[in-house]
Amino acid sequence: MTDTIGAAEDSDIVDFLGAVTDVRRMIANLTLPVARRRGISERALGIVFLVHAGLDRPGLLVDFLSVLPSTITSDIEKLVAAGLLRRTLSPTDRRVTRLEVTRKGVAMQEESLRRLHEFFRAKAAGVSLDELHACIATLRKLSGEPQPSVPNPLRAGEATDRSR
C-alpha cells in the first residue's frame, strides 16, 4: 500500500467523511446560536460571510451555493429585514443590485468568529498553527481548489473584489 489517496480503502474514505462531518457539526454548534438569536438560518449567516468576502450579487450567491434564485431571494429578504444586509444599486449599472453587510451584520460575523476562535483556543490547543495550515492545504488539495473559492477579507493584500 502506498501513501497516495489512490490507495485509500473504502474505510479510509468513510473515516474522512466522518471527520469532515464532525468538523461541520462543530462549526454549526458554535455558529447556529448566533444565527438563531437574530432569527436567521445557518445558511443566511453564511450568506453574510460570503457578501462580506465579495460575493455581493444575488447571482454570485446562487452560483456559489448551488441553490435556486428564489432561495437566495428569500434569504436576502430576511437578512435585509433583520438589518444585517442592505441592497444598493450599482453606480455603473442601475439594473444591478449589490449587497452590503451592515454594521449589525459585521457585529454578528465578529461574534461567530469569536466563538470559533474561543473553541480553537480552548479545545484545539494541541494543534499547532503548522498543523492547521497543513490541514487547510490538504483540504484544498482534496477539493481540487488550490486557492480559496471565496476571498478572505481578513488576509492583508488578498483581493476582496469578485469579477462583476
PDB file of N, CA and C in Angstrom, residues 68-150:
ATOM      1  N   LEU A  68     -31.552  27.528  -5.716  1.00  0.00           N
ATOM      2  CA  LEU A  68     -32.446  28.240  -6.627  1.00  0.00           C
ATOM      3  C   LEU A  68     -32.403  29.745  -6.350  1.00  0.00           C
ATOM      4  N   PRO A  69     -32.576  30.557  -7.380  1.00  0.00           N
ATOM      5  CA  PRO A  69     -32.628  32.004  -7.157  1.00  0.00           C
ATOM      6  C   PRO A  69     -33.681  32.407  -6.124  1.00  0.00           C
ATOM      7  N   SER A  70     -34.807  31.701  -6.104  1.00  0.00           N
ATOM      8  CA  SER A  70     -35.861  32.048  -5.137  1.00  0.00           C
ATOM      9  C   SER A  70     -35.390  31.820  -3.695  1.00  0.00           C
ATOM     10  N   THR A  71     -34.522  30.839  -3.497  1.00  0.00           N
ATOM     11  CA  THR A  71     -33.969  30.575  -2.164  1.00  0.00           C
ATOM     12  C   THR A  71     -33.111  31.749  -1.712  1.00  0.00           C
ATOM     13  N   ILE A  72     -32.252  32.239  -2.604  1.00  0.00           N
ATOM     14  CA  ILE A  72     -31.386  33.381  -2.272  1.00  0.00           C
ATOM     15  C   ILE A  72     -32.234  34.624  -2.063  1.00  0.00           C
ATOM     16  N   THR A  73     -33.226  34.830  -2.911  1.00  0.00           N
ATOM     17  CA  THR A  73     -34.101  35.989  -2.756  1.00  0.00           C
ATOM     18  C   THR A  73     -34.765  35.980  -1.382  1.00  0.00           C
ATOM     19  N   SER A  74     -35.278  34.832  -0.985  1.00  0.00           N
ATOM     20  CA  SER A  74     -35.930  34.711   0.325  1.00  0.00           C
ATOM     21  C   SER A  74     -34.934  34.981   1.456  1.00  0.00           C
ATOM     22  N   ASP A  75     -33.746  34.392   1.371  1.00  0.00           N
ATOM     23  CA  ASP A  75     -32.736  34.606   2.406  1.00  0.00           C
ATOM     24  C   ASP A  75     -32.321  36.077   2.470  1.00  0.00           C
ATOM     25  N   ILE A  76     -32.138  36.707   1.330  1.00  0.00           N
ATOM     26  CA  ILE A  76     -31.741  38.119   1.306  1.00  0.00           C
ATOM     27  C   ILE A  76     -32.839  38.984   1.917  1.00  0.00           C
ATOM     28  N   GLU A  77     -34.095  38.684   1.593  1.00  0.00           N
ATOM     29  CA  GLU A  77     -35.215  39.436   2.184  1.00  0.00           C
ATOM     30  C   GLU A  77     -35.159  39.389   3.711  1.00  0.00           C
ATOM     31  N   LYS A  78     -34.934  38.186   4.246  1.00  0.00           N
ATOM     32  CA  LYS A  78     -34.860  38.028   5.701  1.00  0.00           C
ATOM     33  C   LYS A  78     -33.662  38.778   6.284  1.00  0.00           C
ATOM     34  N   LEU A  79     -32.536  38.736   5.592  1.00  0.00           N
ATOM     35  CA  LEU A  79     -31.331  39.413   6.079  1.00  0.00           C
ATOM     36  C   LEU A  79     -31.485  40.931   6.033  1.00  0.00           C
ATOM     37  N   VAL A  80     -32.144  41.436   4.998  1.00  0.00           N
ATOM     38  CA  VAL A  80     -32.405  42.875   4.912  1.00  0.00           C
ATOM     39  C   VAL A  80     -33.380  43.283   6.012  1.00  0.00           C
ATOM     40  N   ALA A  81     -34.447  42.490   6.197  1.00  0.00           N
ATOM     41  CA  ALA A  81     -35.436  42.792   7.236  1.00  0.00           C
ATOM     42  C   ALA A  81     -34.809  42.762   8.637  1.00  0.00           C
ATOM     43  N   ALA A  82     -33.812  41.900   8.826  1.00  0.00           N
ATOM     44  CA  ALA A  82     -33.140  41.797  10.127  1.00  0.00           C
ATOM     45  C   ALA A  82     -32.071  42.880  10.301  1.00  0.00           C
ATOM     46  N   GLY A  83     -31.861  43.680   9.246  1.00  0.00           N
ATOM     47  CA  GLY A  83     -30.865  44.748   9.340  1.00  0.00           C
ATOM     48  C   GLY A  83     -29.432  44.276   9.214  1.00  0.00           C
ATOM     49  N   LEU A  84     -29.224  43.078   8.655  1.00  0.00           N
ATOM     50  CA  LEU A  84     -27.881  42.518   8.537  1.00  0.00           C
ATOM     51  C   LEU A  84     -27.248  42.792   7.175  1.00  0.00           C
ATOM     52  N   LEU A  85     -28.089  42.966   6.158  1.00  0.00           N
ATOM     53  CA  LEU A  85     -27.633  43.319   4.812  1.00  0.00           C
ATOM     54  C   LEU A  85     -28.446  44.501   4.324  1.00  0.00           C
ATOM     55  N   ARG A  86     -27.876  45.208   3.346  1.00  0.00           N
ATOM     56  CA  ARG A  86     -28.646  46.240   2.647  1.00  0.00           C
ATOM     57  C   ARG A  86     -28.392  46.071   1.148  1.00  0.00           C
ATOM     58  N   ARG A  87     -29.378  46.463   0.387  1.00  0.00           N
ATOM     59  CA  ARG A  87     -29.269  46.450  -1.079  1.00  0.00           C
ATOM     60  C   ARG A  87     -28.861  47.841  -1.554  1.00  0.00           C
ATOM     61  N   THR A  88     -27.994  47.876  -2.545  1.00  0.00           N
ATOM     62  CA  THR A  88     -27.643  49.142  -3.187  1.00  0.00           C
ATOM     63  C   THR A  88     -27.623  48.913  -4.694  1.00  0.00           C
ATOM     64  N   LEU A  89     -27.852  49.974  -5.429  1.00  0.00           N
ATOM     65  CA  LEU A  89     -27.756  49.869  -6.876  1.00  0.00           C
ATOM     66  C   LEU A  89     -26.316  50.139  -7.291  1.00  0.00           C
ATOM     67  N   SER A  90     -25.868  49.403  -8.283  1.00  0.00           N
ATOM     68  CA  SER A  90     -24.518  49.597  -8.796  1.00  0.00           C
ATOM     69  C   SER A  90     -24.412  50.998  -9.388  1.00  0.00           C
ATOM     70  N   PRO A  91     -23.328  51.718  -9.073  1.00  0.00           N
ATOM     71  CA  PRO A  91     -23.183  53.057  -9.644  1.00  0.00           C
ATOM     72  C   PRO A  91     -22.957  53.037 -11.153  1.00  0.00           C
ATOM     73  N   THR A  92     -22.483  51.912 -11.688  1.00  0.00           N
ATOM     74  CA  THR A  92     -22.202  51.828 -13.116  1.00  0.00           C
ATOM     75  C   THR A  92     -23.329  51.211 -13.925  1.00  0.00           C
ATOM     76  N   ASP A  93     -24.201  50.437 -13.274  1.00  0.00           N
ATOM     77  CA  ASP A  93     -25.313  49.799 -13.978  1.00  0.00           C
ATOM     78  C   ASP A  93     -26.500  49.738 -13.031  1.00  0.00           C
ATOM     79  N   ARG A  94     -27.456  50.623 -13.211  1.00  0.00           N
ATOM     80  CA  ARG A  94     -28.603  50.742 -12.301  1.00  0.00           C
ATOM     81  C   ARG A  94     -29.485  49.492 -12.284  1.00  0.00           C
ATOM     82  N   ARG A  95     -29.268  48.563 -13.221  1.00  0.00           N
ATOM     83  CA  ARG A  95     -30.037  47.316 -13.228  1.00  0.00           C
ATOM     84  C   ARG A  95     -29.459  46.284 -12.261  1.00  0.00           C
ATOM     85  N   VAL A  96     -28.229  46.529 -11.785  1.00  0.00           N
ATOM     86  CA  VAL A  96     -27.535  45.564 -10.935  1.00  0.00           C
ATOM     87  C   VAL A  96     -27.693  45.954  -9.470  1.00  0.00           C
ATOM     88  N   THR A  97     -28.167  45.001  -8.689  1.00  0.00           N
ATOM     89  CA  THR A  97     -28.292  45.198  -7.248  1.00  0.00           C
ATOM     90  C   THR A  97     -27.087  44.577  -6.566  1.00  0.00           C
ATOM     91  N   ARG A  98     -26.462  45.343  -5.718  1.00  0.00           N
ATOM     92  CA  ARG A  98     -25.338  44.865  -4.912  1.00  0.00           C
ATOM     93  C   ARG A  98     -25.811  44.714  -3.463  1.00  0.00           C
ATOM     94  N   LEU A  99     -25.133  43.870  -2.746  1.00  0.00           N
ATOM     95  CA  LEU A  99     -25.442  43.655  -1.337  1.00  0.00           C
ATOM     96  C   LEU A  99     -24.276  44.152  -0.497  1.00  0.00           C
ATOM     97  N   GLU A 100     -24.599  44.729   0.651  1.00  0.00           N
ATOM     98  CA  GLU A 100     -23.577  45.193   1.583  1.00  0.00           C
ATOM     99  C   GLU A 100     -23.935  44.681   2.970  1.00  0.00           C
ATOM    100  N   VAL A 101     -22.906  44.350   3.739  1.00  0.00           N
ATOM    101  CA  VAL A 101     -23.107  43.945   5.122  1.00  0.00           C
ATOM    102  C   VAL A 101     -23.209  45.215   5.964  1.00  0.00           C
ATOM    103  N   THR A 102     -24.228  45.283   6.803  1.00  0.00           N
ATOM    104  CA  THR A 102     -24.421  46.438   7.682  1.00  0.00           C
ATOM    105  C   THR A 102     -23.523  46.300   8.912  1.00  0.00           C
ATOM    106  N   ARG A 103     -23.486  47.339   9.727  1.00  0.00           N
ATOM    107  CA  ARG A 103     -22.731  47.257  10.990  1.00  0.00           C
ATOM    108  C   ARG A 103     -23.247  46.117  11.857  1.00  0.00           C
ATOM    109  N   LYS A 104     -24.558  45.977  11.880  1.00  0.00           N
ATOM    110  CA  LYS A 104     -25.179  44.896  12.652  1.00  0.00           C
ATOM    111  C   LYS A 104     -24.735  43.531  12.105  1.00  0.00           C
ATOM    112  N   GLY A 105     -24.632  43.418  10.784  1.00  0.00           N
ATOM    113  CA  GLY A 105     -24.161  42.174  10.167  1.00  0.00           C
ATOM    114  C   GLY A 105     -22.703  41.897  10.489  1.00  0.00           C
ATOM    115  N   VAL A 106     -21.879  42.935  10.486  1.00  0.00           N
ATOM    116  CA  VAL A 106     -20.467  42.786  10.837  1.00  0.00           C
ATOM    117  C   VAL A 106     -20.342  42.333  12.288  1.00  0.00           C
ATOM    118  N   ALA A 107     -21.152  42.917  13.174  1.00  0.00           N
ATOM    119  CA  ALA A 107     -21.118  42.527  14.588  1.00  0.00           C
ATOM    120  C   ALA A 107     -21.482  41.050  14.738  1.00  0.00           C
ATOM    121  N   MET A 108     -22.458  40.579  13.952  1.00  0.00           N
ATOM    122  CA  MET A 108     -22.844  39.176  14.010  1.00  0.00           C
ATOM    123  C   MET A 108     -21.698  38.289  13.532  1.00  0.00           C
ATOM    124  N   GLN A 109     -21.050  38.682  12.459  1.00  0.00           N
ATOM    125  CA  GLN A 109     -19.895  37.938  11.955  1.00  0.00           C
ATOM    126  C   GLN A 109     -18.803  37.862  13.012  1.00  0.00           C
ATOM    127  N   GLU A 110     -18.521  38.982  13.622  1.00  0.00           N
ATOM    128  CA  GLU A 110     -17.465  39.031  14.632  1.00  0.00           C
ATOM    129  C   GLU A 110     -17.799  38.117  15.811  1.00  0.00           C
ATOM    130  N   GLU A 111     -19.072  38.075  16.196  1.00  0.00           N
ATOM    131  CA  GLU A 111     -19.469  37.179  17.281  1.00  0.00           C
ATOM    132  C   GLU A 111     -19.259  35.722  16.882  1.00  0.00           C
ATOM    133  N   SER A 112     -19.630  35.367  15.659  1.00  0.00           N
ATOM    134  CA  SER A 112     -19.429  33.994  15.181  1.00  0.00           C
ATOM    135  C   SER A 112     -17.953  33.634  15.173  1.00  0.00           C
ATOM    136  N   LEU A 113     -17.143  34.528  14.643  1.00  0.00           N
ATOM    137  CA  LEU A 113     -15.699  34.273  14.587  1.00  0.00           C
ATOM    138  C   LEU A 113     -15.102  34.185  15.993  1.00  0.00           C
ATOM    139  N   ARG A 114     -15.581  35.017  16.901  1.00  0.00           N
ATOM    140  CA  ARG A 114     -15.099  34.981  18.281  1.00  0.00           C
ATOM    141  C   ARG A 114     -15.412  33.622  18.919  1.00  0.00           C
ATOM    142  N   ARG A 115     -16.612  33.112  18.682  1.00  0.00           N
ATOM    143  CA  ARG A 115     -16.987  31.806  19.230  1.00  0.00           C
ATOM    144  C   ARG A 115     -16.103  30.696  18.656  1.00  0.00           C
ATOM    145  N   LEU A 116     -15.837  30.760  17.358  1.00  0.00           N
ATOM    146  CA  LEU A 116     -14.970  29.758  16.734  1.00  0.00           C
ATOM    147  C   LEU A 116     -13.544  29.874  17.270  1.00  0.00           C
ATOM    148  N   HIS A 117     -13.059  31.104  17.393  1.00  0.00           N
ATOM    149  CA  HIS A 117     -11.698  31.314  17.891  1.00  0.00           C
ATOM    150  C   HIS A 117     -11.573  30.812  19.330  1.00  0.00           C
ATOM    151  N   GLU A 118     -12.565  31.070  20.163  1.00  0.00           N
ATOM    152  CA  GLU A 118     -12.541  30.577  21.541  1.00  0.00           C
ATOM    153  C   GLU A 118     -12.482  29.057  21.572  1.00  0.00           C
ATOM    154  N   PHE A 119     -13.225  28.409  20.679  1.00  0.00           N
ATOM    155  CA  PHE A 119     -13.180  26.950  20.597  1.00  0.00           C
ATOM    156  C   PHE A 119     -11.773  26.494  20.246  1.00  0.00           C
ATOM    157  N   PHE A 120     -11.223  27.082  19.178  1.00  0.00           N
ATOM    158  CA  PHE A 120      -9.886  26.662  18.754  1.00  0.00           C
ATOM    159  C   PHE A 120      -8.856  26.911  19.844  1.00  0.00           C
ATOM    160  N   ARG A 121      -8.988  28.020  20.527  1.00  0.00           N
ATOM    161  CA  ARG A 121      -8.036  28.345  21.593  1.00  0.00           C
ATOM    162  C   ARG A 121      -8.164  27.344  22.747  1.00  0.00           C
ATOM    163  N   ALA A 122      -9.381  26.957  23.108  1.00  0.00           N
ATOM    164  CA  ALA A 122      -9.600  26.092  24.268  1.00  0.00           C
ATOM    165  C   ALA A 122      -9.502  24.602  23.935  1.00  0.00           C
ATOM    166  N   LYS A 123     -10.193  24.175  22.912  1.00  0.00           N
ATOM    167  CA  LYS A 123     -10.326  22.748  22.626  1.00  0.00           C
ATOM    168  C   LYS A 123      -9.226  22.200  21.726  1.00  0.00           C
ATOM    169  N   ALA A 124      -8.728  23.023  20.850  1.00  0.00           N
ATOM    170  CA  ALA A 124      -7.743  22.554  19.877  1.00  0.00           C
ATOM    171  C   ALA A 124      -6.351  23.082  20.199  1.00  0.00           C
ATOM    172  N   ALA A 125      -6.108  23.299  21.472  1.00  0.00           N
ATOM    173  CA  ALA A 125      -4.825  23.856  21.891  1.00  0.00           C
ATOM    174  C   ALA A 125      -3.653  22.959  21.498  1.00  0.00           C
ATOM    175  N   GLY A 126      -3.885  21.671  21.346  1.00  0.00           N
ATOM    176  CA  GLY A 126      -2.818  20.748  20.979  1.00  0.00           C
ATOM    177  C   GLY A 126      -2.483  20.758  19.492  1.00  0.00           C
ATOM    178  N   VAL A 127      -3.212  21.540  18.719  1.00  0.00           N
ATOM    179  CA  VAL A 127      -2.968  21.616  17.274  1.00  0.00           C
ATOM    180  C   VAL A 127      -2.107  22.844  17.013  1.00  0.00           C
ATOM    181  N   SER A 128      -0.964  22.624  16.381  1.00  0.00           N
ATOM    182  CA  SER A 128      -0.080  23.753  16.082  1.00  0.00           C
ATOM    183  C   SER A 128      -0.603  24.513  14.868  1.00  0.00           C
ATOM    184  N   LEU A 129      -0.140  25.728  14.720  1.00  0.00           N
ATOM    185  CA  LEU A 129      -0.512  26.534  13.558  1.00  0.00           C
ATOM    186  C   LEU A 129      -0.046  25.859  12.269  1.00  0.00           C
ATOM    187  N   ASP A 130       1.129  25.225  12.305  1.00  0.00           N
ATOM    188  CA  ASP A 130       1.620  24.493  11.130  1.00  0.00           C
ATOM    189  C   ASP A 130       0.674  23.340  10.775  1.00  0.00           C
ATOM    190  N   GLU A 131       0.173  22.640  11.804  1.00  0.00           N
ATOM    191  CA  GLU A 131      -0.770  21.549  11.550  1.00  0.00           C
ATOM    192  C   GLU A 131      -2.066  22.075  10.953  1.00  0.00           C
ATOM    193  N   LEU A 132      -2.543  23.214  11.461  1.00  0.00           N
ATOM    194  CA  LEU A 132      -3.756  23.813  10.918  1.00  0.00           C
ATOM    195  C   LEU A 132      -3.552  24.191   9.455  1.00  0.00           C
ATOM    196  N   HIS A 133      -2.425  24.815   9.149  1.00  0.00           N
ATOM    197  CA  HIS A 133      -2.133  25.196   7.758  1.00  0.00           C
ATOM    198  C   HIS A 133      -2.001  23.960   6.863  1.00  0.00           C
ATOM    199  N   ALA A 134      -1.391  22.884   7.376  1.00  0.00           N
ATOM    200  CA  ALA A 134      -1.279  21.643   6.604  1.00  0.00           C
ATOM    201  C   ALA A 134      -2.665  21.044   6.355  1.00  0.00           C
ATOM    202  N   CYS A 135      -3.539  21.119   7.353  1.00  0.00           N
ATOM    203  CA  CYS A 135      -4.906  20.620   7.194  1.00  0.00           C
ATOM    204  C   CYS A 135      -5.639  21.416   6.110  1.00  0.00           C
ATOM    205  N   ILE A 136      -5.499  22.731   6.151  1.00  0.00           N
ATOM    206  CA  ILE A 136      -6.131  23.588   5.142  1.00  0.00           C
ATOM    207  C   ILE A 136      -5.607  23.234   3.755  1.00  0.00           C
ATOM    208  N   ALA A 137      -4.295  23.082   3.642  1.00  0.00           N
ATOM    209  CA  ALA A 137      -3.691  22.736   2.339  1.00  0.00           C
ATOM    210  C   ALA A 137      -4.193  21.380   1.853  1.00  0.00           C
ATOM    211  N   THR A 138      -4.317  20.419   2.749  1.00  0.00           N
ATOM    212  CA  THR A 138      -4.806  19.090   2.366  1.00  0.00           C
ATOM    213  C   THR A 138      -6.256  19.155   1.913  1.00  0.00           C
ATOM    214  N   LEU A 139      -7.085  19.899   2.638  1.00  0.00           N
ATOM    215  CA  LEU A 139      -8.488  20.031   2.233  1.00  0.00           C
ATOM    216  C   LEU A 139      -8.604  20.714   0.873  1.00  0.00           C
ATOM    217  N   ARG A 140      -7.772  21.712   0.619  1.00  0.00           N
ATOM    218  CA  ARG A 140      -7.794  22.367  -0.699  1.00  0.00           C
ATOM    219  C   ARG A 140      -7.366  21.399  -1.788  1.00  0.00           C
ATOM    220  N   LYS A 141      -6.371  20.595  -1.500  1.00  0.00           N
ATOM    221  CA  LYS A 141      -5.913  19.597  -2.464  1.00  0.00           C
ATOM    222  C   LYS A 141      -7.046  18.620  -2.780  1.00  0.00           C
ATOM    223  N   LEU A 142      -7.715  18.140  -1.723  1.00  0.00           N
ATOM    224  CA  LEU A 142      -8.812  17.192  -1.912  1.00  0.00           C
ATOM    225  C   LEU A 142      -9.984  17.808  -2.662  1.00  0.00           C
ATOM    226  N   SER A 143     -10.230  19.105  -2.452  1.00  0.00           N
ATOM    227  CA  SER A 143     -11.353  19.760  -3.122  1.00  0.00           C
ATOM    228  C   SER A 143     -11.042  20.098  -4.571  1.00  0.00           C
ATOM    229  N   GLY A 144      -9.762  20.052  -4.926  1.00  0.00           N
ATOM    230  CA  GLY A 144      -9.373  20.440  -6.283  1.00  0.00           C
ATOM    231  C   GLY A 144      -9.256  21.945  -6.435  1.00  0.00           C
ATOM    232  N   GLU A 145      -9.372  22.674  -5.339  1.00  0.00           N
ATOM    233  CA  GLU A 145      -9.280  24.132  -5.328  1.00  0.00           C
ATOM    234  C   GLU A 145      -8.000  24.537  -4.600  1.00  0.00           C
ATOM    235  N   PRO A 146      -6.903  24.778  -5.336  1.00  0.00           N
ATOM    236  CA  PRO A 146      -5.652  25.124  -4.649  1.00  0.00           C
ATOM    237  C   PRO A 146      -5.725  26.467  -3.913  1.00  0.00           C
ATOM    238  N   GLN A 147      -6.618  27.315  -4.333  1.00  0.00           N
ATOM    239  CA  GLN A 147      -6.836  28.609  -3.689  1.00  0.00           C
ATOM    240  C   GLN A 147      -8.259  28.639  -3.149  1.00  0.00           C
ATOM    241  N   PRO A 148      -8.500  29.457  -2.147  1.00  0.00           N
ATOM    242  CA  PRO A 148      -9.874  29.542  -1.635  1.00  0.00           C
ATOM    243  C   PRO A 148     -10.841  29.990  -2.728  1.00  0.00           C
ATOM    244  N   SER A 149     -12.022  29.416  -2.734  1.00  0.00           N
ATOM    245  CA  SER A 149     -13.020  29.821  -3.727  1.00  0.00           C
ATOM    246  C   SER A 149     -13.677  31.139  -3.343  1.00  0.00           C
ATOM    247  N   VAL A 150     -13.506  31.546  -2.090  1.00  0.00           N
ATOM    248  CA  VAL A 150     -14.023  32.821  -1.609  1.00  0.00           C
ATOM    249  C   VAL A 150     -12.841  33.575  -1.000  1.00  0.00           C
TER     250      VAL A 150
END
